[in-house]
Coordinates of C-alpha atoms in Angstrom, one line a residue:
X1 CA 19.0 -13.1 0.2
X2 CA 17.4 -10.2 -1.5
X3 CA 19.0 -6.8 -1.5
X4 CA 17.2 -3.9 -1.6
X5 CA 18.2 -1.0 -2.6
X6 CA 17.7 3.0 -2.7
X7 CA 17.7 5.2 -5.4
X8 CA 20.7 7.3 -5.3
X9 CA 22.6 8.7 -2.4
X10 CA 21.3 8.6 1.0
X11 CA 19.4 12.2 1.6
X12 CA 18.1 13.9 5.0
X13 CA 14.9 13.7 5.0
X14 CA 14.2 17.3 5.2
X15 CA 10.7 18.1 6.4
X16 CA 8.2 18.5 3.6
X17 CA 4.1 19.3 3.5
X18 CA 3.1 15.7 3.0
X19 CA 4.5 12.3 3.0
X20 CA 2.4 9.3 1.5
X21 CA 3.3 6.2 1.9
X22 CA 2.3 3.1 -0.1
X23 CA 1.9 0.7 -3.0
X24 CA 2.1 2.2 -6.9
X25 CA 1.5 0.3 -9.8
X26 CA 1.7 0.8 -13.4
X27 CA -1.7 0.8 -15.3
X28 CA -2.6 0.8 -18.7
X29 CA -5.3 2.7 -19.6
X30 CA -7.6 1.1 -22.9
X31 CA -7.0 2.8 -26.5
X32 CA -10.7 2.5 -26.6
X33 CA -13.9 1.3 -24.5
X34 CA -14.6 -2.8 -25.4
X35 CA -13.8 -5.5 -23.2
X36 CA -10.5 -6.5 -21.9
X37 CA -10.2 -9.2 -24.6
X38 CA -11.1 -6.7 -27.4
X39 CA -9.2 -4.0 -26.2
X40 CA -6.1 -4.1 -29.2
X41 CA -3.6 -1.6 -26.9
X42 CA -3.0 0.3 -24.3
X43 CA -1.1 3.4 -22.9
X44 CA 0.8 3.3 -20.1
X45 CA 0.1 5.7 -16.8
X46 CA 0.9 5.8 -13.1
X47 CA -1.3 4.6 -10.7
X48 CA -1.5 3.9 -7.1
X49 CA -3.9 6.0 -4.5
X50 CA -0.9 7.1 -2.1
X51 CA 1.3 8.4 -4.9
X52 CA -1.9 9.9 -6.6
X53 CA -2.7 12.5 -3.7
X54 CA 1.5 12.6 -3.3
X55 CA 1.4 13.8 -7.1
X56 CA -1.9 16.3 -7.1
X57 CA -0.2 18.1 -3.7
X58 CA 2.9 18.9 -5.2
X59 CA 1.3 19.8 -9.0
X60 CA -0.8 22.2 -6.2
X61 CA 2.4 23.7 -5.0
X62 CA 3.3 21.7 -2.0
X63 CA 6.4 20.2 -1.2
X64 CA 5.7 16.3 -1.3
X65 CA 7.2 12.7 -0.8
X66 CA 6.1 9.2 -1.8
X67 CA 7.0 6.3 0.0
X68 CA 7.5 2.8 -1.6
X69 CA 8.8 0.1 -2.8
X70 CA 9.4 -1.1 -6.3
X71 CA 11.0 -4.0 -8.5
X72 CA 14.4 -3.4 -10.0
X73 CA 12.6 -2.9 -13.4
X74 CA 11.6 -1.1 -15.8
X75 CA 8.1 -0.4 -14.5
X76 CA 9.5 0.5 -11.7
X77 CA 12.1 3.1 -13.8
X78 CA 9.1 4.4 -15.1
X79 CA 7.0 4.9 -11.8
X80 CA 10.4 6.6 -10.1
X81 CA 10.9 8.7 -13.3
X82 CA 6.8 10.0 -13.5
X83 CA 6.1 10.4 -9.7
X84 CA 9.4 12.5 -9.7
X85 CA 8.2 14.7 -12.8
X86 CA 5.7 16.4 -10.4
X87 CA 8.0 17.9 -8.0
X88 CA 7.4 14.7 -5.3
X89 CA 10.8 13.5 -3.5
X90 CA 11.6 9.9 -4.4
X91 CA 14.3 9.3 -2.9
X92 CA 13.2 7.3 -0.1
X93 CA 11.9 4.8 -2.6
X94 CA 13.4 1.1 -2.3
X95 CA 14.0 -0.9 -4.8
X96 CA 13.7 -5.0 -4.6
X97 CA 15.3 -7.1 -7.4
X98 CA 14.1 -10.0 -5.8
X99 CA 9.9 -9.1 -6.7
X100 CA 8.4 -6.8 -9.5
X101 CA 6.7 -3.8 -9.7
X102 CA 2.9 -4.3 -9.5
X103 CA 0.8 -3.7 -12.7
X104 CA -3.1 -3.3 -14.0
X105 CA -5.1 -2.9 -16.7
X106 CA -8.7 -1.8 -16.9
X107 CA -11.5 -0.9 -19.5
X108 CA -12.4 2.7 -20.4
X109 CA -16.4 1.7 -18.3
X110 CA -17.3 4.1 -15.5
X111 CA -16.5 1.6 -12.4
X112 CA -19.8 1.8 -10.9
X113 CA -21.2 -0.3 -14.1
X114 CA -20.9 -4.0 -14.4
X115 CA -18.9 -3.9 -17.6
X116 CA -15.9 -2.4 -15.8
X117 CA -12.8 -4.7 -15.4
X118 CA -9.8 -4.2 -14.1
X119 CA -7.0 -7.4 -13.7
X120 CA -4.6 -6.8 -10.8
X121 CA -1.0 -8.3 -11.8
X122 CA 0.6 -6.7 -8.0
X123 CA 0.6 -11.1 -5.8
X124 CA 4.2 -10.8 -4.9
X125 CA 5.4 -7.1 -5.5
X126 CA 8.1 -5.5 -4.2
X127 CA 5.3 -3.3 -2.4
X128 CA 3.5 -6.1 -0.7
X129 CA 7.1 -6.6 0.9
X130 CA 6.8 -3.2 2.9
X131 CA 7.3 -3.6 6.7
X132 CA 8.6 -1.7 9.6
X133 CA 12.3 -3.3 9.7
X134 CA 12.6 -2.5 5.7
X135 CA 10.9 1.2 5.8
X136 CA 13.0 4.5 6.4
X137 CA 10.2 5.7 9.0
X138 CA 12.3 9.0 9.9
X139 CA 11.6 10.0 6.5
X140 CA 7.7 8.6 6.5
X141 CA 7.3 11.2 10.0
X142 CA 9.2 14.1 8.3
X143 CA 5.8 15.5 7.2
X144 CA 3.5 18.2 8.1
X145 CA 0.5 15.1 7.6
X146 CA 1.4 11.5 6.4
X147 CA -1.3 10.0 4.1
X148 CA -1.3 6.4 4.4
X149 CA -4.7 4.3 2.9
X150 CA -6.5 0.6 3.7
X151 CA -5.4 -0.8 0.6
X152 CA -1.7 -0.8 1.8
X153 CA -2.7 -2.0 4.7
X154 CA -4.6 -5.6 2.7
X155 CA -1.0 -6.0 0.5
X156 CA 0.8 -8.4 3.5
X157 CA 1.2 -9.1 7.1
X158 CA 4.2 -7.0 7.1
X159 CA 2.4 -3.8 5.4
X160 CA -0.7 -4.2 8.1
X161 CA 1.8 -4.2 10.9
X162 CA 3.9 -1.2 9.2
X163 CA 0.3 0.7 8.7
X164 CA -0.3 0.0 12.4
X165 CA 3.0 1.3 13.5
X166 CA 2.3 4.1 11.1
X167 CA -1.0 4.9 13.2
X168 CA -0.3 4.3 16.7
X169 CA -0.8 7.0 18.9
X170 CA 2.7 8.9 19.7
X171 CA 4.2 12.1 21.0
X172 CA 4.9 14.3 18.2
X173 CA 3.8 12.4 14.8
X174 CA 2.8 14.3 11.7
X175 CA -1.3 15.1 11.6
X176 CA -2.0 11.2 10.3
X177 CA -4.7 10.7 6.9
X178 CA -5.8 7.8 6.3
X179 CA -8.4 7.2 3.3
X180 CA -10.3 4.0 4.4
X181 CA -10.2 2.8 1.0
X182 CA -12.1 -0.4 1.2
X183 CA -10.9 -3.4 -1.2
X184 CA -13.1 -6.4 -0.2
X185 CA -11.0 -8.3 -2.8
X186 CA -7.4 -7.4 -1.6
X187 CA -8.1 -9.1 1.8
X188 CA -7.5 -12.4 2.0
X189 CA -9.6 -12.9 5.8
X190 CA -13.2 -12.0 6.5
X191 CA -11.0 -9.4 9.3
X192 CA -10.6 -6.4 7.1
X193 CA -13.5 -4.4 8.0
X194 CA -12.8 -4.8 11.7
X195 CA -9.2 -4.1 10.9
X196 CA -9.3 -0.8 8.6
X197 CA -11.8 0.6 11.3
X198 CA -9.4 -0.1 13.8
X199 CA -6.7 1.9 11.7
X200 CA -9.0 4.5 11.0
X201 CA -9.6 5.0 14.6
X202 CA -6.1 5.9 15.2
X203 CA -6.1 8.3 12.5
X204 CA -6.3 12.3 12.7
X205 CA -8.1 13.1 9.2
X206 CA -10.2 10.0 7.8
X207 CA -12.1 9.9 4.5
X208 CA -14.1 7.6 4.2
X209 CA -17.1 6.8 1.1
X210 CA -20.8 6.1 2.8
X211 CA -21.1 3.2 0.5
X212 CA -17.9 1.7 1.8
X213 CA -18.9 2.7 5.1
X214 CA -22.3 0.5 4.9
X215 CA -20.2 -2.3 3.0
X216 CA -17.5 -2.8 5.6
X217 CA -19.1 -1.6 8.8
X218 CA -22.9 -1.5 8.1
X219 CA -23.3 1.9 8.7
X220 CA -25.7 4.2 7.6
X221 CA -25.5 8.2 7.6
X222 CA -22.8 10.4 8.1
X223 CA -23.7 10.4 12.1
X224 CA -23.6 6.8 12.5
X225 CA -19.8 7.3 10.9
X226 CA -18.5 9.8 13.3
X227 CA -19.7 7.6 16.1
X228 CA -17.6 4.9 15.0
X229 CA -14.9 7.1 15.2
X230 CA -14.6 9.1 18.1
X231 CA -10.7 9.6 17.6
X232 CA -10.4 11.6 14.4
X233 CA -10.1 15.1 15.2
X234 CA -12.2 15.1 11.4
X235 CA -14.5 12.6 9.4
X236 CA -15.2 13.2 6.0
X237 CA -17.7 11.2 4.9
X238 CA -17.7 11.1 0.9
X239 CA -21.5 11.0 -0.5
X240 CA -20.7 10.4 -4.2
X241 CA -22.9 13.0 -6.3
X242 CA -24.4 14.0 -3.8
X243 CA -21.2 15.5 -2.0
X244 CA -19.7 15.4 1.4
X245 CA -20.1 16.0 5.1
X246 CA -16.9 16.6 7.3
X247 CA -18.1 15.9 11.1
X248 CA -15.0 17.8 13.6
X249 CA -14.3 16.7 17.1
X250 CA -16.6 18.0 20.2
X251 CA -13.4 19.0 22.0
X252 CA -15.2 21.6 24.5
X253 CA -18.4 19.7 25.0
X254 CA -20.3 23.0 23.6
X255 CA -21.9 21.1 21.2
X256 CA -25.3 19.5 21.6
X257 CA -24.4 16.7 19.3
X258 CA -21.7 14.4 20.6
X259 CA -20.6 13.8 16.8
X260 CA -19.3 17.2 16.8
X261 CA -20.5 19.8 14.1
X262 CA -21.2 19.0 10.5
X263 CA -20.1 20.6 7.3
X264 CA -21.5 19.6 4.2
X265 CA -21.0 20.8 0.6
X266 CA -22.6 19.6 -2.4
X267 CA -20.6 18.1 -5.2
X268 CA -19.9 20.4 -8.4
X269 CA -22.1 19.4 -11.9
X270 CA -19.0 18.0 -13.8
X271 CA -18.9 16.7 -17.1
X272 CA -17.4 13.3 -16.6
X273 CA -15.0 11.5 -18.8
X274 CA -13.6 8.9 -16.7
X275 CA -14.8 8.4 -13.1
X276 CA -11.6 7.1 -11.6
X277 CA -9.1 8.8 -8.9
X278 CA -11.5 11.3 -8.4
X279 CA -11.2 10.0 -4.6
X280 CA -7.7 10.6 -4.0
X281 CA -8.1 13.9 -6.1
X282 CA -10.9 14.8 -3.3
X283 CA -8.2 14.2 -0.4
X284 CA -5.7 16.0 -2.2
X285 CA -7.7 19.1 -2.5
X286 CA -8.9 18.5 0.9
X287 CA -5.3 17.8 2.6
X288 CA -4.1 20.8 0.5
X289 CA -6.4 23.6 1.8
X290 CA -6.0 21.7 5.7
X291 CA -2.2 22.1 5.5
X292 CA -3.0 26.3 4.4
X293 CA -5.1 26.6 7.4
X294 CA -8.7 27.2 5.5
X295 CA -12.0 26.6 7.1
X296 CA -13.4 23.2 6.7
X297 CA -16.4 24.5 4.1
X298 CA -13.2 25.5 2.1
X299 CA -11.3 22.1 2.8
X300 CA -14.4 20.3 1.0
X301 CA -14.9 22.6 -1.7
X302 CA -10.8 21.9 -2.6
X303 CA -11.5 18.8 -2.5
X304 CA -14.2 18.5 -4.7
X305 CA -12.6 20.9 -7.2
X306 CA -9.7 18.6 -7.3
X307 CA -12.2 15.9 -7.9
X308 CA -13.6 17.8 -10.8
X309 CA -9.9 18.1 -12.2
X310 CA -9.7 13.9 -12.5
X311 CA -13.1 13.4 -13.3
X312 CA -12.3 15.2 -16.3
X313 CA -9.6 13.4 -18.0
X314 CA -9.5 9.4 -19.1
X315 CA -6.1 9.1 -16.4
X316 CA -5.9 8.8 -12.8
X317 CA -4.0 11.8 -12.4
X318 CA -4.9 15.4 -13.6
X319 CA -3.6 19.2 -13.4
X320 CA -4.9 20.9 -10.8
X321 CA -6.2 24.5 -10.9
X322 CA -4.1 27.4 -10.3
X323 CA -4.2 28.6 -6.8
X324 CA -5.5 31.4 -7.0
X325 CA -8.6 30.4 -9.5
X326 CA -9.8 27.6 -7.2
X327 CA -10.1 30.3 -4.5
X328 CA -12.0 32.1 -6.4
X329 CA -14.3 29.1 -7.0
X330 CA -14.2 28.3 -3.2
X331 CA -15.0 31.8 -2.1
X332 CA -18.2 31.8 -4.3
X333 CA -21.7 31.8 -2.5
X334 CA -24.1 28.8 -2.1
X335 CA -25.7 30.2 -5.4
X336 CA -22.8 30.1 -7.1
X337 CA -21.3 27.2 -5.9
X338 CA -24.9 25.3 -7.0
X339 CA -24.7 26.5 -10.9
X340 CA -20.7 25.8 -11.4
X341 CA -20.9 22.9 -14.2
X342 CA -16.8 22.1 -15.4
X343 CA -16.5 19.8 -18.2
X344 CA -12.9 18.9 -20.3
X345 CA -10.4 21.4 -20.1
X346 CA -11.5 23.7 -16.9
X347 CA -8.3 23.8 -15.1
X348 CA -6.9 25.2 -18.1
X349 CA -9.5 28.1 -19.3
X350 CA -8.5 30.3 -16.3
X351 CA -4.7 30.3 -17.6
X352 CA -6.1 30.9 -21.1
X353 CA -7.9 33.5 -20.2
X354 CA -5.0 35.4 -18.4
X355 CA -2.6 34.8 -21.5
X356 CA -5.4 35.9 -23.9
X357 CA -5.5 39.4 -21.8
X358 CA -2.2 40.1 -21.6
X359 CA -1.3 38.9 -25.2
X360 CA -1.5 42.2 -27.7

């Protein structure tokens, strides 16, 4: 019988900002663009979209904890050790010695071209073991809003039905998120479209991509979204470079729409190096000005500066701005918004700038 284990003591699970619950891998990142089979070596990151917006919260000042499971490994010594480096609260991660931690590697190609690849190594992790009997769920509700995402929900039968649990409407849960995330790949039935929508109608926040959205549900237009999903108290509907829409819930049946009113924002002009974990980035930002109490124009220009800070590094994961710089950003007007363009090194030039002032 496999015995799972915690790392260290037991700990209360003290309320915190955000809980995220889900799979983490380790992927290595190419030493330079070329084909998998050309590619001579690789660096080693952190990857995982649950531990991702987990990460970017607390780097944004929040008090944050990831929920998982790993292999008694060293990959999974390595995830425990960099997640915790951000300030996130591990210690309701479980370790299996009886599966491995889950592991990818993928090309330096933007993943909208065809030359991207990426080769999953995660059949059989400790993480597709997740279920409701094996998960500390006190500490998964201990949160201002739990972020859970589809792609935990495709790992197993026991992760769906933990994700379900997870999302059930209940008397005093934490605000639910839940970023649709649509893996046609990781599903192993022709039932995940019906099932993620299903999820996502139980959620409170959901973000959701409109290309996913027309993949997995044949929907067209932010609108045809919101109808979907009636339950959210909030749809954000992701619109790549275009930017995004948030539709809020008609709760006083003053609007003339039954969708509820729209926001959108357009996307920032960013100079990209490497167009992965922007997503998660985006919820992040967005999650991070929801749990400060901002207005929802705000929420999506958070989130898309957050975006801006992955889409400009080769890793998943990036610093975010200071606080008090992406306020300024997000206070700007629609003129000013519209001519932002932040390549390499953005986050940073704010802080530089401060230390070049007060240096004599």
């Amino acid at each position: 019988m496999t015995v799972v284990t915690a790392i260290g003591p037991p700990i209360a699970p003290d309320v915190v900002d955000v809980v995220a619950l889900g799979e983490s891998m380790v992927t290595f990142l190419p030493s330079r663009p070329g084909r998998l089979a050309d590619v001579p070596s690789f660096e080693r990151a952190i990857g995982g979209a649950e531990s991702n917006v987990a990460c970017m919260l607390a780097a944004a000042g929040h008090s944050a904890r990831w929920v998982g499971r790993l292999g008694a490994d060293g990959f999974g010594d390595h995830l425990v050790e960099s997640i915790g480096a951000y300030g996130v609260d591990v210690g309701f991660v479980r370790r299996d010695p009886g599966r491995p931690t889950g592991i990818y590697f993928r090309t330096a190609g933007d993943r909208a071209t065809d030359a991207h690849e990426v080769a999953y190594y995660r059949v059989g992790s400790a993480a597709s073991a997740m279920a409701v009997g094996n998960t500390d769920l006190e500490a998964v509700w201990a949160g201002r809003v739990l972020h859970l995402s589809g792609i935990t929900a495709a790992l197993s039968g026991g992760c769906l039905d933990l994700v379900r649990e997870l999302t059930a409407p209940r008397p005093g849960r934490p605000l639910v998120s839940f970023d649709v995330n649509h893996r046609p790949g990781l599903w192993r039935s022709a039932d995940g479209p019906r099932v993620l929508l299903e999820l996502a109608r139980g959620a409170d926040i959901v973000f959701v991509g409109d290309d996913e959205a027309r993949e997995a549900w044949g929907l067209h237009g932010a609108r045809a979204i919101r109808e979907a999903l009636p339950e959210p108290e909030i749809v954000v509907v992701k619109q790549g470079r275009g930017g995004a829409t948030a539709l809020d819930k008609d709760t006083d049946g003053m609007c003339e729409d039954a969708t509820g009113t729209a926001t959108f924002v357009p996307a920032l002009h960013v100079d990209v190096m490497a167009a992965v974990g922007a997503g998660d980035a985006f919820a992040a930002g967005f999650l991070s000005a929801t749990l400060r109490g901002l207005p929802v124009r705000d929420r999506l220009r958070h989130g898309h500066l957050m975006a801006a800070a992955a889409l400009t590094v080769p890793g998943d994961l990036a610093a975010p701005p200071a606080r008090d710089h992406a306020d300024r950003l997000a206070a700007l007007d629609d003129a000013g918004w519209g001519t932002l363009r932040l390549g390499p090194g953005w986050t940073e030039a704010d802080t530089r700038a401060v230390e070049e002032v007060r240096t004599p």
